Structure formats: C-alpha cells, structure tokens
C-alpha cells in the first residue's frame, strides 16, 4: 500500500492527513494557530506560526504511523494570503497579510478605471482580497522592503510557496497555476506573470516564484526535523481548486461549495476562461499534462466564521458543533434575517464596506432564532452566487456537491437544498480539500494513472433533496433580498 501526506494549511489551523492509495483517510493531526487583528479590518498571521503548525502536524503524523512509507506530499492552502521573506534567511519581513484583510481597499478603488483590463488578464476584479496589492503594501510600508526587493533579496509567495521553500530548506521557490491565478499578477490567458500588472503595482519580477502545473514535482523534502529527506512534493493547489478536484467536478457545469471559514462556490467551465457578466471571478481550476481547466468562482467571505462569532462574540454556544442543535429547537428563524457581512460582502455583491446586520428581532426572538438565521444567511448567500453562475454559464445547475466542516450540519444542508431547489450531495470524505491535494500528488507521482481511475474512488455519503414548497422558499428569498438591499 502506498501513502500520501496531504498538508492542508487553512486560515485558522493546519492539518496533516495521511491517505492510502484507495483514497481512505488513514490518520489526521490538526493544530490551530493564533489570529492577529491589529486594527478593524486587518487580519494577519505570523508566518512562523504557520510553518511550525505544518511542521509539527506532519512530523507527528509520520511518527505515529511507522512503517507507512510516504510516496508523496501534497499541499493545499489558504489562497491569497501573502508572505514576503528574505531570500537568504527565509525570515518574513512582516506578518502574513491574510486573504480577509482589507487594508488595501482604498488603494483598490484607484484601480477601478483599469478594472476591465485587469479582468481580461486575470479574471479578477481589483479588490483587497487578492495578493498583489498586499505585496505592494508591504514594499511601501515596511522599512527598506522596497529597496531590498529592488535589489533582488526578497521573495514573495502565497502560503504554498512559503511552505515549499521551508520544506526544501530554501532550494525551491515555486507555486502552482491555481495560487498564481489568485494574485492579480498572473495572466490566465498566457499562463505567465504579467509584466504590465507587475509594473502597475511596482513589484519586481525577481520576487516571484516559478509557476508549475498542479501535478509537477516541485521539489524534495530536505533538512526538516521530523520529516524524512527526499519525499517528492507534488499535488499543489489552492484550497478551493483542490476541493473542486477532490469532488471530481471534472466536467463543465459541475459545481461544488466548500463551507469553511468562508463559502467558496466553483463551477468547472472547461478549457476556455469564461469572463463573468454577473460579478463572479474567473480562475484557473487546474493544469494537468498541459491541459488547463478554468472555473467560475463566487467567494463568500463569512460562513463558518459566523458560527465562531456566535460562540466567541455572543457566547450563545460553547462550541461550534452546538449550533445545529440550538437552531433545531425552533421550526424557523421567526422572521429574523441575519446578513453575515462581518468582513464585508463578497460575490456577487462586492461590497467591502458592508457590515453585518440582524433584522426582524422582536421580544419573542431567542438565541435559537438568531442561530438559525445565521445558518440560513450562509444558504441565502450561496443561493445568490448559484443564480449568478447559472446566468453566466447558461447551464441550469441540477446538483450541488458540498464539503468543508459546516457541510456536516444536516440542518444547514437541508435548508440549502430547499432554498436552491436542487439536490445537495455530501461525499463520504467531506474534507475534499486535502483529498484533492492527495489525488493530484498521486497523479504526479504515478500512484494513479488518470482521472478516470480516480472517479471510481469518489463516494457519496448523503443526498439532501428539496422538501420546502417553492412558494415558501421564494418568500424567504425575497425577505433576504430586502435585508441585502438595506445594507
């Protein structure tokens, strides 16, 4: 039996998961790390916390599975989060600026007149979400960073690049096409870093990693405590593209939604980039053997994190898993509508200044109603993105594949199916982000020969069929849109 170590580096924790060649998750180690909020709207991570959580979980997993030889390491990561480090020491010059961070929002407004050109090249809209303006902020605001970058002594990478650098002891500076496509620096038509965009943001090309296919051999482990030397690193992909692959959404029109810290819907749109007319993003889905697939994406900034807020901010639950039980004690939200814009609104609204709101509160409103409305808000945002996708692609969506931690919430999944009016399908392995990285790594190292072989391993766990009358669903959607219109 062959084994693959999947590193899933997320926004709030890092996990190491061991998969066998039958796609079974054999073991998992998870470690949370601190979040830093220097000011409202600013979100940072200490890159050393990220690295230590990855190194320690991987080493622990290897140590407690003696005799299981690891054939490859796959990496999937929180996208857009930006690290700039010294090429000689590997030390970051500033905390990692997280994808949720809004510090460059004002600068992004100055790029609006170039929005069409940026969109044609990158598939993205000018927004603080993406890595490019975060890099510029570091070069402009960290003492001597701009001069050091110009001198060629600094490196930029998304989290995958930083981990590859550390896992190879600085021997490899590389990224994959999916993470590159989220920087606002990469031309998804030419599949190269774009000179014009780099010039616009004053970022030296010497900082940038080499861009490789998802199934390439990026390098080999070297000099890392607890991790044997010589393990090939392959199967690198941003978390949402890894999830799309892990869900085996291999055909145009296939859609998945990952319910994590945020919600991320991706639709496979084939081998030509489809530029959205409905405020969605176009992104690279993957590149394998020279064949590039693209996807439409709708990014919802707040999903599982609203449950964390119910726990940490309001204190109405003690742990996140309690939210389903609490919400299930009432038949509906009692007219309460919760718009979870705690860090602005993403697709299809793109309202970074929006703030969360709870409407319809009465003397009869309880914590259970608020908990249920919070879950329903996630489903309503998903509905709006799905409608935009269907209009862009001209393909009616008949099924939604779901994954991520919150997809375990049966109440939320049933409500999602009811509001969408389409079947929601949950796989046996809901952590398909890590699975996707493992599958790509296995393809890259010859464990599996092609995607057809992989499809045989995907298994359904449960289907949620719409049960709510469409008239009732329409009334609920209209109430949601009235709340959105007031933000």
GROMACS .gro file of C-alpha atoms in nm:
model
  487
    1UNK     CA    1   0.000   0.000   0.000
    2UNK     CA    2   0.128   0.347  -0.091
    3UNK     CA    3   0.060   0.655   0.120
    4UNK     CA    4   0.034   1.028   0.055
    5UNK     CA    5   0.075   1.302   0.314
    6UNK     CA    6  -0.162   1.589   0.244
    7UNK     CA    7  -0.081   1.921   0.410
    8UNK     CA    8  -0.396   2.132   0.442
    9UNK     CA    9  -0.287   2.476   0.558
   10UNK     CA   10  -0.602   2.672   0.641
   11UNK     CA   11  -0.694   3.012   0.778
   12UNK     CA   12  -0.726   2.906   1.141
   13UNK     CA   13  -0.544   2.573   1.158
   14UNK     CA   14  -0.309   2.338   0.979
   15UNK     CA   15  -0.373   1.970   0.927
   16UNK     CA   16  -0.168   1.676   0.813
   17UNK     CA   17  -0.377   1.391   0.671
   18UNK     CA   18  -0.246   1.052   0.562
   19UNK     CA   19  -0.427   0.897   0.263
   20UNK     CA   20  -0.373   0.550   0.125
   21UNK     CA   21  -0.386   0.453  -0.242
   22UNK     CA   22  -0.755   0.366  -0.203
   23UNK     CA   23  -0.826   0.730  -0.111
   24UNK     CA   24  -0.901   0.646   0.251
   25UNK     CA   25  -0.803   0.897   0.519
   26UNK     CA   26  -0.589   0.683   0.748
   27UNK     CA   27  -0.493   0.939   1.012
   28UNK     CA   28  -0.510   1.313   1.079
   29UNK     CA   29  -0.336   1.562   1.305
   30UNK     CA   30  -0.466   1.918   1.341
   31UNK     CA   31  -0.324   2.224   1.514
   32UNK     CA   32  -0.477   2.569   1.547
   33UNK     CA   33  -0.259   2.880   1.541
   34UNK     CA   34  -0.317   3.241   1.654
   35UNK     CA   35  -0.500   3.507   1.454
   36UNK     CA   36  -0.388   3.869   1.478
   37UNK     CA   37  -0.618   4.169   1.430
   38UNK     CA   38  -0.402   4.484   1.460
   39UNK     CA   39  -0.693   4.714   1.370
   40UNK     CA   40  -1.052   4.672   1.250
   41UNK     CA   41  -1.044   4.517   0.902
   42UNK     CA   42  -0.684   4.398   0.935
   43UNK     CA   43  -0.604   4.026   0.966
   44UNK     CA   44  -0.254   3.881   0.999
   45UNK     CA   45  -0.072   3.557   1.075
   46UNK     CA   46   0.281   3.510   1.200
   47UNK     CA   47   0.446   3.304   0.921
   48UNK     CA   48   0.645   3.116   1.184
   49UNK     CA   49   0.317   3.005   1.345
   50UNK     CA   50   0.202   2.877   1.006
   51UNK     CA   51   0.528   2.692   0.946
   52UNK     CA   52   0.553   2.545   1.295
   53UNK     CA   53   0.194   2.418   1.283
   54UNK     CA   54   0.263   2.249   0.948
   55UNK     CA   55   0.598   2.102   1.050
   56UNK     CA   56   0.470   1.976   1.383
   57UNK     CA   57   0.150   1.817   1.249
   58UNK     CA   58   0.337   1.648   0.963
   59UNK     CA   59   0.612   1.520   1.194
   60UNK     CA   60   0.360   1.393   1.449
   61UNK     CA   61   0.159   1.213   1.180
   62UNK     CA   62   0.472   1.046   1.042
   63UNK     CA   63   0.592   0.947   1.389
   64UNK     CA   64   0.268   0.774   1.484
   65UNK     CA   65   0.244   0.581   1.156
   66UNK     CA   66   0.571   0.384   1.146
   67UNK     CA   67   0.609   0.151   0.853
   68UNK     CA   68   0.379   0.354   0.627
   69UNK     CA   69   0.621   0.486   0.370
   70UNK     CA   70   0.512   0.818   0.222
   71UNK     CA   71   0.534   0.831  -0.156
   72UNK     CA   72   0.447   1.199  -0.196
   73UNK     CA   73   0.345   1.517  -0.017
   74UNK     CA   74   0.055   1.723  -0.149
   75UNK     CA   75  -0.008   2.080  -0.037
   76UNK     CA   76  -0.329   2.279  -0.033
   77UNK     CA   77  -0.351   2.618   0.128
   78UNK     CA   78  -0.546   2.928   0.217
   79UNK     CA   79  -0.521   3.133  -0.100
   80UNK     CA   80  -0.427   3.500  -0.146
   81UNK     CA   81  -0.261   3.519   0.197
   82UNK     CA   82   0.069   3.693   0.131
   83UNK     CA   83   0.418   3.634   0.271
   84UNK     CA   84   0.733   3.830   0.183
   85UNK     CA   85   1.061   3.690   0.314
   86UNK     CA   86   1.436   3.732   0.292
   87UNK     CA   87   1.592   3.506   0.030
   88UNK     CA   88   1.900   3.440   0.243
   89UNK     CA   89   1.742   3.374   0.582
   90UNK     CA   90   1.390   3.264   0.491
   91UNK     CA   91   1.256   3.500   0.757
   92UNK     CA   92   0.946   3.705   0.678
   93UNK     CA   93   0.983   4.084   0.678
   94UNK     CA   94   0.626   4.130   0.802
   95UNK     CA   95   0.340   3.918   0.928
   96UNK     CA   96   0.149   3.734   0.658
   97UNK     CA   97  -0.140   3.950   0.535
   98UNK     CA   98  -0.445   3.722   0.530
   99UNK     CA   99  -0.693   3.697   0.244
  100UNK     CA  100  -0.962   3.853   0.465
  101UNK     CA  101  -0.754   4.166   0.527
  102UNK     CA  102  -0.899   4.493   0.390
  103UNK     CA  103  -0.606   4.734   0.436
  104UNK     CA  104  -0.561   4.790   0.061
  105UNK     CA  105  -0.928   4.854  -0.013
  106UNK     CA  106  -0.877   5.227  -0.059
  107UNK     CA  107  -0.589   5.171  -0.299
  108UNK     CA  108  -0.801   4.924  -0.496
  109UNK     CA  109  -1.056   5.200  -0.563
  110UNK     CA  110  -0.785   5.382  -0.757
  111UNK     CA  111  -0.760   5.080  -0.988
  112UNK     CA  112  -1.127   5.085  -1.086
  113UNK     CA  113  -1.055   5.265  -1.413
  114UNK     CA  114  -0.827   4.975  -1.504
  115UNK     CA  115  -1.076   4.713  -1.390
  116UNK     CA  116  -1.169   4.591  -1.739
  117UNK     CA  117  -0.807   4.537  -1.841
  118UNK     CA  118  -0.727   4.365  -1.510
  119UNK     CA  119  -1.030   4.141  -1.550
  120UNK     CA  120  -0.940   4.042  -1.907
  121UNK     CA  121  -0.592   3.942  -1.798
  122UNK     CA  122  -0.657   3.785  -1.460
  123UNK     CA  123  -1.028   3.702  -1.441
  124UNK     CA  124  -1.036   3.903  -1.117
  125UNK     CA  125  -1.165   4.240  -1.010
  126UNK     CA  126  -0.946   4.495  -0.829
  127UNK     CA  127  -1.001   4.407  -0.463
  128UNK     CA  128  -0.804   4.390  -0.140
  129UNK     CA  129  -0.884   4.018  -0.134
  130UNK     CA  130  -0.604   3.936  -0.379
  131UNK     CA  131  -0.231   3.912  -0.317
  132UNK     CA  132  -0.090   4.177  -0.550
  133UNK     CA  133  -0.191   4.485  -0.353
  134UNK     CA  134  -0.087   4.315  -0.029
  135UNK     CA  135   0.266   4.273  -0.168
  136UNK     CA  136   0.268   4.639  -0.272
  137UNK     CA  137   0.159   4.742   0.078
  138UNK     CA  138   0.448   4.551   0.235
  139UNK     CA  139   0.701   4.703  -0.006
  140UNK     CA  140   0.562   5.051   0.055
  141UNK     CA  141   0.524   5.031   0.433
  142UNK     CA  142   0.792   4.801   0.576
  143UNK     CA  143   1.120   4.995   0.621
  144UNK     CA  144   1.372   4.918   0.344
  145UNK     CA  145   1.147   4.646   0.195
  146UNK     CA  146   1.110   4.829  -0.135
  147UNK     CA  147   1.486   4.875  -0.172
  148UNK     CA  148   1.558   4.516  -0.073
  149UNK     CA  149   1.304   4.389  -0.327
  150UNK     CA  150   1.458   4.606  -0.599
  151UNK     CA  151   1.796   4.460  -0.509
  152UNK     CA  152   1.658   4.110  -0.557
  153UNK     CA  153   1.696   3.991  -0.197
  154UNK     CA  154   1.326   3.944  -0.110
  155UNK     CA  155   1.084   3.672  -0.217
  156UNK     CA  156   0.706   3.679  -0.236
  157UNK     CA  157   0.480   3.380  -0.215
  158UNK     CA  158   0.137   3.266  -0.120
  159UNK     CA  159   0.137   3.014   0.163
  160UNK     CA  160   0.211   2.719  -0.067
  161UNK     CA  161   0.531   2.886  -0.190
  162UNK     CA  162   0.642   2.965   0.165
  163UNK     CA  163   0.588   2.604   0.271
  164UNK     CA  164   0.770   2.464  -0.033
  165UNK     CA  165   1.061   2.698   0.044
  166UNK     CA  166   1.076   2.576   0.403
  167UNK     CA  167   1.020   2.207   0.322
  168UNK     CA  168   1.312   2.217   0.078
  169UNK     CA  169   1.533   2.434   0.302
  170UNK     CA  170   1.521   2.721   0.054
  171UNK     CA  171   1.614   2.514  -0.250
  172UNK     CA  172   1.286   2.574  -0.435
  173UNK     CA  173   1.083   2.890  -0.492
  174UNK     CA  174   0.773   2.780  -0.679
  175UNK     CA  175   0.396   2.796  -0.687
  176UNK     CA  176   0.123   2.630  -0.888
  177UNK     CA  177  -0.107   2.780  -1.151
  178UNK     CA  178  -0.411   2.799  -0.920
  179UNK     CA  179  -0.242   3.001  -0.648
  180UNK     CA  180  -0.074   3.219  -0.910
  181UNK     CA  181  -0.414   3.294  -1.061
  182UNK     CA  182  -0.528   3.447  -0.729
  183UNK     CA  183  -0.255   3.710  -0.704
  184UNK     CA  184  -0.388   3.965  -0.959
  185UNK     CA  185  -0.040   3.943  -1.112
  186UNK     CA  186  -0.089   3.635  -1.334
  187UNK     CA  187  -0.230   3.636  -1.686
  188UNK     CA  188  -0.467   3.339  -1.712
  189UNK     CA  189  -0.462   3.356  -2.092
  190UNK     CA  190  -0.084   3.337  -2.139
  191UNK     CA  191  -0.037   3.145  -1.810
  192UNK     CA  192   0.254   3.371  -1.718
  193UNK     CA  193   0.329   3.653  -1.475
  194UNK     CA  194   0.211   3.974  -1.642
  195UNK     CA  195   0.471   4.246  -1.698
  196UNK     CA  196   0.212   4.522  -1.713
  197UNK     CA  197   0.049   4.425  -1.384
  198UNK     CA  198   0.385   4.396  -1.209
  199UNK     CA  199   0.478   4.743  -1.335
  200UNK     CA  200   0.143   4.885  -1.227
  201UNK     CA  201   0.194   4.761  -0.870
  202UNK     CA  202   0.570   4.826  -0.868
  203UNK     CA  203   0.660   4.466  -0.783
  204UNK     CA  204   0.998   4.334  -0.909
  205UNK     CA  205   0.967   4.008  -1.101
  206UNK     CA  206   1.268   3.872  -0.909
  207UNK     CA  207   1.041   3.830  -0.607
  208UNK     CA  208   0.806   3.589  -0.781
  209UNK     CA  209   0.806   3.209  -0.769
  210UNK     CA  210   0.828   2.981  -1.070
  211UNK     CA  211   0.479   2.870  -1.178
  212UNK     CA  212   0.425   2.497  -1.230
  213UNK     CA  213   0.142   2.258  -1.315
  214UNK     CA  214  -0.053   2.109  -1.026
  215UNK     CA  215   0.090   1.761  -1.076
  216UNK     CA  216   0.451   1.871  -1.124
  217UNK     CA  217   0.729   1.760  -0.892
  218UNK     CA  218   0.800   2.087  -0.713
  219UNK     CA  219   1.098   1.961  -0.517
  220UNK     CA  220   1.201   1.718  -0.244
  221UNK     CA  221   1.196   1.750   0.132
  222UNK     CA  222   1.530   1.839   0.284
  223UNK     CA  223   1.656   1.926   0.629
  224UNK     CA  224   1.321   1.941   0.815
  225UNK     CA  225   1.306   1.797   1.165
  226UNK     CA  226   1.070   1.500   1.183
  227UNK     CA  227   1.020   1.474   0.805
  228UNK     CA  228   1.245   1.237   0.607
  229UNK     CA  229   1.456   1.383   0.328
  230UNK     CA  230   1.377   1.304  -0.035
  231UNK     CA  231   0.996   1.288  -0.032
  232UNK     CA  232   0.864   1.442  -0.357
  233UNK     CA  233   0.635   1.744  -0.318
  234UNK     CA  234   0.362   1.727  -0.580
  235UNK     CA  235  -0.011   1.793  -0.596
  236UNK     CA  236  -0.002   2.163  -0.502
  237UNK     CA  237  -0.326   2.362  -0.537
  238UNK     CA  238  -0.514   2.642  -0.367
  239UNK     CA  239  -0.775   2.511  -0.128
  240UNK     CA  240  -1.083   2.574  -0.342
  241UNK     CA  241  -0.938   2.430  -0.660
  242UNK     CA  242  -0.816   2.130  -0.461
  243UNK     CA  243  -1.171   2.087  -0.333
  244UNK     CA  244  -1.316   2.111  -0.686
  245UNK     CA  245  -1.077   1.836  -0.796
  246UNK     CA  246  -1.138   1.630  -0.483
  247UNK     CA  247  -1.511   1.642  -0.554
  248UNK     CA  248  -1.439   1.508  -0.903
  249UNK     CA  249  -1.605   1.809  -1.066
  250UNK     CA  250  -1.427   1.725  -1.389
  251UNK     CA  251  -1.691   1.834  -1.643
  252UNK     CA  252  -1.825   2.177  -1.746
  253UNK     CA  253  -2.124   2.265  -1.530
  254UNK     CA  254  -2.013   2.063  -1.226
  255UNK     CA  255  -2.043   2.278  -0.910
  256UNK     CA  256  -1.916   2.243  -0.555
  257UNK     CA  257  -1.942   2.460  -0.245
  258UNK     CA  258  -1.694   2.444   0.041
  259UNK     CA  259  -1.833   2.559   0.374
  260UNK     CA  260  -1.528   2.668   0.567
  261UNK     CA  261  -1.432   2.999   0.726
  262UNK     CA  262  -1.596   3.145   0.416
  263UNK     CA  263  -1.800   2.980   0.143
  264UNK     CA  264  -1.648   2.914  -0.195
  265UNK     CA  265  -1.854   2.801  -0.492
  266UNK     CA  266  -1.668   2.687  -0.802
  267UNK     CA  267  -1.811   2.574  -1.134
  268UNK     CA  268  -1.596   2.391  -1.385
  269UNK     CA  269  -1.631   2.592  -1.709
  270UNK     CA  270  -1.400   2.386  -1.929
  271UNK     CA  271  -1.082   2.472  -2.115
  272UNK     CA  272  -1.164   2.833  -2.204
  273UNK     CA  273  -1.182   3.113  -1.946
  274UNK     CA  274  -1.538   3.242  -1.913
  275UNK     CA  275  -1.543   3.607  -1.804
  276UNK     CA  276  -1.841   3.665  -1.577
  277UNK     CA  277  -2.111   3.922  -1.651
  278UNK     CA  278  -2.252   3.878  -1.300
  279UNK     CA  279  -1.968   3.983  -1.071
  280UNK     CA  280  -1.811   3.641  -1.032
  281UNK     CA  281  -1.443   3.562  -1.071
  282UNK     CA  282  -1.271   3.355  -1.337
  283UNK     CA  283  -0.988   3.142  -1.209
  284UNK     CA  284  -0.763   2.855  -1.311
  285UNK     CA  285  -0.910   2.527  -1.189
  286UNK     CA  286  -0.600   2.315  -1.260
  287UNK     CA  287  -0.340   2.230  -1.519
  288UNK     CA  288  -0.251   1.865  -1.584
  289UNK     CA  289  -0.034   1.740  -1.868
  290UNK     CA  290  -0.055   2.073  -2.046
  291UNK     CA  291  -0.436   2.088  -2.031
  292UNK     CA  292  -0.571   2.389  -1.842
  293UNK     CA  293  -0.921   2.389  -1.693
  294UNK     CA  294  -1.091   2.707  -1.575
  295UNK     CA  295  -1.363   2.776  -1.323
  296UNK     CA  296  -1.613   3.043  -1.227
  297UNK     CA  297  -1.593   3.128  -0.859
  298UNK     CA  298  -1.811   3.304  -0.610
  299UNK     CA  299  -1.635   3.386  -0.283
  300UNK     CA  300  -1.846   3.441   0.029
  301UNK     CA  301  -1.629   3.599   0.296
  302UNK     CA  302  -1.815   3.477   0.606
  303UNK     CA  303  -1.961   3.129   0.658
  304UNK     CA  304  -1.825   2.910   0.936
  305UNK     CA  305  -1.674   3.219   1.095
  306UNK     CA  306  -2.026   3.346   1.176
  307UNK     CA  307  -2.069   3.035   1.390
  308UNK     CA  308  -1.738   3.116   1.559
  309UNK     CA  309  -1.878   3.464   1.627
  310UNK     CA  310  -2.191   3.315   1.785
  311UNK     CA  311  -1.954   3.119   2.010
  312UNK     CA  312  -1.684   3.377   2.086
  313UNK     CA  313  -1.869   3.705   2.036
  314UNK     CA  314  -2.219   3.637   2.165
  315UNK     CA  315  -2.143   3.332   2.378
  316UNK     CA  316  -2.473   3.161   2.289
  317UNK     CA  317  -2.293   2.833   2.217
  318UNK     CA  318  -1.988   2.682   2.384
  319UNK     CA  319  -1.852   2.504   2.077
  320UNK     CA  320  -1.930   2.533   1.707
  321UNK     CA  321  -2.087   2.187   1.686
  322UNK     CA  322  -2.368   2.302   1.919
  323UNK     CA  323  -2.515   2.542   1.664
  324UNK     CA  324  -2.718   2.276   1.480
  325UNK     CA  325  -2.884   2.150   1.796
  326UNK     CA  326  -2.966   2.505   1.912
  327UNK     CA  327  -3.102   2.610   1.571
  328UNK     CA  328  -3.304   2.290   1.552
  329UNK     CA  329  -3.505   2.378   1.863
  330UNK     CA  330  -3.714   2.623   1.656
  331UNK     CA  331  -3.907   2.549   1.336
  332UNK     CA  332  -3.777   2.857   1.155
  333UNK     CA  333  -3.597   3.184   1.222
  334UNK     CA  334  -3.912   3.354   1.346
  335UNK     CA  335  -3.877   3.623   1.080
  336UNK     CA  336  -3.519   3.706   1.178
  337UNK     CA  337  -3.278   3.766   0.888
  338UNK     CA  338  -2.906   3.761   0.958
  339UNK     CA  339  -2.679   3.905   0.687
  340UNK     CA  340  -2.334   3.778   0.798
  341UNK     CA  341  -2.127   4.058   0.644
  342UNK     CA  342  -1.881   4.059   0.933
  343UNK     CA  343  -1.589   4.136   0.698
  344UNK     CA  344  -1.784   4.287   0.409
  345UNK     CA  345  -1.975   4.112   0.133
  346UNK     CA  346  -1.805   3.916  -0.144
  347UNK     CA  347  -1.965   3.778  -0.460
  348UNK     CA  348  -2.195   3.865  -0.619
  349UNK     CA  349  -2.231   4.197  -0.430
  350UNK     CA  350  -1.867   4.305  -0.379
  351UNK     CA  351  -1.948   4.549  -0.102
  352UNK     CA  352  -1.631   4.561   0.113
  353UNK     CA  353  -1.773   4.835   0.338
  354UNK     CA  354  -2.086   4.635   0.420
  355UNK     CA  355  -2.135   4.533   0.780
  356UNK     CA  356  -2.337   4.251   0.930
  357UNK     CA  357  -2.696   4.310   1.028
  358UNK     CA  358  -2.972   4.122   1.209
  359UNK     CA  359  -3.326   4.227   1.116
  360UNK     CA  360  -3.670   4.126   1.237
  361UNK     CA  361  -3.591   4.097   1.607
  362UNK     CA  362  -3.890   4.102   1.845
  363UNK     CA  363  -3.946   4.034   2.214
  364UNK     CA  364  -4.006   3.673   2.112
  365UNK     CA  365  -3.666   3.636   1.945
  366UNK     CA  366  -3.440   3.383   2.116
  367UNK     CA  367  -3.082   3.273   2.080
  368UNK     CA  368  -3.213   2.978   1.879
  369UNK     CA  369  -3.376   3.209   1.623
  370UNK     CA  370  -3.053   3.404   1.583
  371UNK     CA  371  -2.852   3.081   1.546
  372UNK     CA  372  -3.093   2.953   1.283
  373UNK     CA  373  -3.091   3.286   1.096
  374UNK     CA  374  -2.709   3.279   1.094
  375UNK     CA  375  -2.709   2.937   0.925
  376UNK     CA  376  -2.980   3.047   0.683
  377UNK     CA  377  -2.773   3.353   0.590
  378UNK     CA  378  -2.498   3.121   0.466
  379UNK     CA  379  -2.750   2.936   0.249
  380UNK     CA  380  -2.902   3.256   0.110
  381UNK     CA  381  -2.562   3.392   0.008
  382UNK     CA  382  -2.493   3.061  -0.165
  383UNK     CA  383  -2.825   3.092  -0.349
  384UNK     CA  384  -2.730   3.434  -0.487
  385UNK     CA  385  -2.394   3.309  -0.613
  386UNK     CA  386  -2.552   2.999  -0.771
  387UNK     CA  387  -2.801   3.216  -0.958
  388UNK     CA  388  -2.518   3.432  -1.093
  389UNK     CA  389  -2.327   3.121  -1.204
  390UNK     CA  390  -2.624   2.976  -1.386
  391UNK     CA  391  -2.674   3.305  -1.574
  392UNK     CA  392  -2.306   3.327  -1.671
  393UNK     CA  393  -2.268   2.967  -1.784
  394UNK     CA  394  -2.612   2.931  -1.941
  395UNK     CA  395  -2.629   2.592  -1.771
  396UNK     CA  396  -2.903   2.512  -1.519
  397UNK     CA  397  -2.747   2.360  -1.208
  398UNK     CA  398  -2.913   2.034  -1.111
  399UNK     CA  399  -2.687   1.928  -0.827
  400UNK     CA  400  -2.453   2.090  -0.574
  401UNK     CA  401  -2.167   1.895  -0.421
  402UNK     CA  402  -2.076   2.016  -0.073
  403UNK     CA  403  -1.779   1.978   0.158
  404UNK     CA  404  -1.597   2.152   0.441
  405UNK     CA  405  -1.662   2.150   0.812
  406UNK     CA  406  -2.008   2.312   0.806
  407UNK     CA  407  -2.132   2.064   0.545
  408UNK     CA  408  -2.164   1.819   0.835
  409UNK     CA  409  -2.453   2.036   0.961
  410UNK     CA  410  -2.761   1.848   0.839
  411UNK     CA  411  -2.997   2.136   0.916
  412UNK     CA  412  -2.792   2.375   0.703
  413UNK     CA  413  -2.757   2.125   0.417
  414UNK     CA  414  -3.132   2.056   0.407
  415UNK     CA  415  -3.213   2.428   0.412
  416UNK     CA  416  -2.956   2.480   0.136
  417UNK     CA  417  -3.130   2.223  -0.083
  418UNK     CA  418  -3.470   2.376  -0.004
  419UNK     CA  419  -3.365   2.729  -0.096
  420UNK     CA  420  -3.179   2.627  -0.411
  421UNK     CA  421  -3.443   2.383  -0.523
  422UNK     CA  422  -3.167   2.137  -0.623
  423UNK     CA  423  -3.025   1.827  -0.460
  424UNK     CA  424  -2.728   1.882  -0.231
  425UNK     CA  425  -2.479   1.595  -0.226
  426UNK     CA  426  -2.233   1.532   0.055
  427UNK     CA  427  -1.942   1.294  -0.012
  428UNK     CA  428  -1.811   1.026   0.221
  429UNK     CA  429  -1.493   1.233   0.264
  430UNK     CA  430  -1.611   1.588   0.343
  431UNK     CA  431  -1.254   1.713   0.374
  432UNK     CA  432  -1.216   1.708  -0.002
  433UNK     CA  433  -0.967   1.995   0.001
  434UNK     CA  434  -0.699   1.769   0.148
  435UNK     CA  435  -0.822   1.479  -0.064
  436UNK     CA  436  -0.783   1.690  -0.380
  437UNK     CA  437  -0.421   1.767  -0.293
  438UNK     CA  438  -0.359   1.398  -0.228
  439UNK     CA  439  -0.519   1.296  -0.560
  440UNK     CA  440  -0.311   1.550  -0.753
  441UNK     CA  441   0.003   1.434  -0.573
  442UNK     CA  442  -0.078   1.073  -0.659
  443UNK     CA  443  -0.127   1.159  -1.024
  444UNK     CA  444   0.202   1.347  -1.026
  445UNK     CA  445   0.394   1.055  -0.881
  446UNK     CA  446   0.224   0.774  -1.072
  447UNK     CA  447   0.014   0.622  -0.794
  448UNK     CA  448  -0.290   0.669  -1.019
  449UNK     CA  449  -0.266   0.679  -1.396
  450UNK     CA  450  -0.550   0.919  -1.482
  451UNK     CA  451  -0.864   1.096  -1.359
  452UNK     CA  452  -1.089   0.812  -1.479
  453UNK     CA  453  -0.924   0.587  -1.223
  454UNK     CA  454  -0.980   0.849  -0.953
  455UNK     CA  455  -1.352   0.884  -1.026
  456UNK     CA  456  -1.404   0.527  -0.913
  457UNK     CA  457  -1.289   0.623  -0.564
  458UNK     CA  458  -1.535   0.914  -0.510
  459UNK     CA  459  -1.822   0.807  -0.284
  460UNK     CA  460  -2.147   0.976  -0.186
  461UNK     CA  461  -2.245   0.982   0.181
  462UNK     CA  462  -2.587   1.154   0.173
  463UNK     CA  463  -2.823   1.339  -0.061
  464UNK     CA  464  -3.043   1.624   0.061
  465UNK     CA  465  -3.349   1.652  -0.164
  466UNK     CA  466  -3.555   1.976  -0.164
  467UNK     CA  467  -3.861   1.949   0.060
  468UNK     CA  468  -3.976   2.309   0.111
  469UNK     CA  469  -4.262   2.428  -0.113
  470UNK     CA  470  -4.124   2.667  -0.377
  471UNK     CA  471  -4.367   2.941  -0.277
  472UNK     CA  472  -4.238   2.937   0.079
  473UNK     CA  473  -3.878   2.932  -0.046
  474UNK     CA  474  -3.950   3.231  -0.272
  475UNK     CA  475  -4.095   3.428   0.022
  476UNK     CA  476  -3.785   3.356   0.229
  477UNK     CA  477  -3.554   3.460  -0.056
  478UNK     CA  478  -3.749   3.785  -0.106
  479UNK     CA  479  -3.716   3.865   0.266
  480UNK     CA  480  -3.341   3.802   0.240
  481UNK     CA  481  -3.307   4.035  -0.060
  482UNK     CA  482  -3.494   4.312   0.122
  483UNK     CA  483  -3.236   4.285   0.401
  484UNK     CA  484  -2.947   4.290   0.149
  485UNK     CA  485  -3.090   4.598  -0.024
  486UNK     CA  486  -3.078   4.791   0.303
  487UNK     CA  487  -2.705   4.736   0.359
   0.00000   0.00000   0.00000
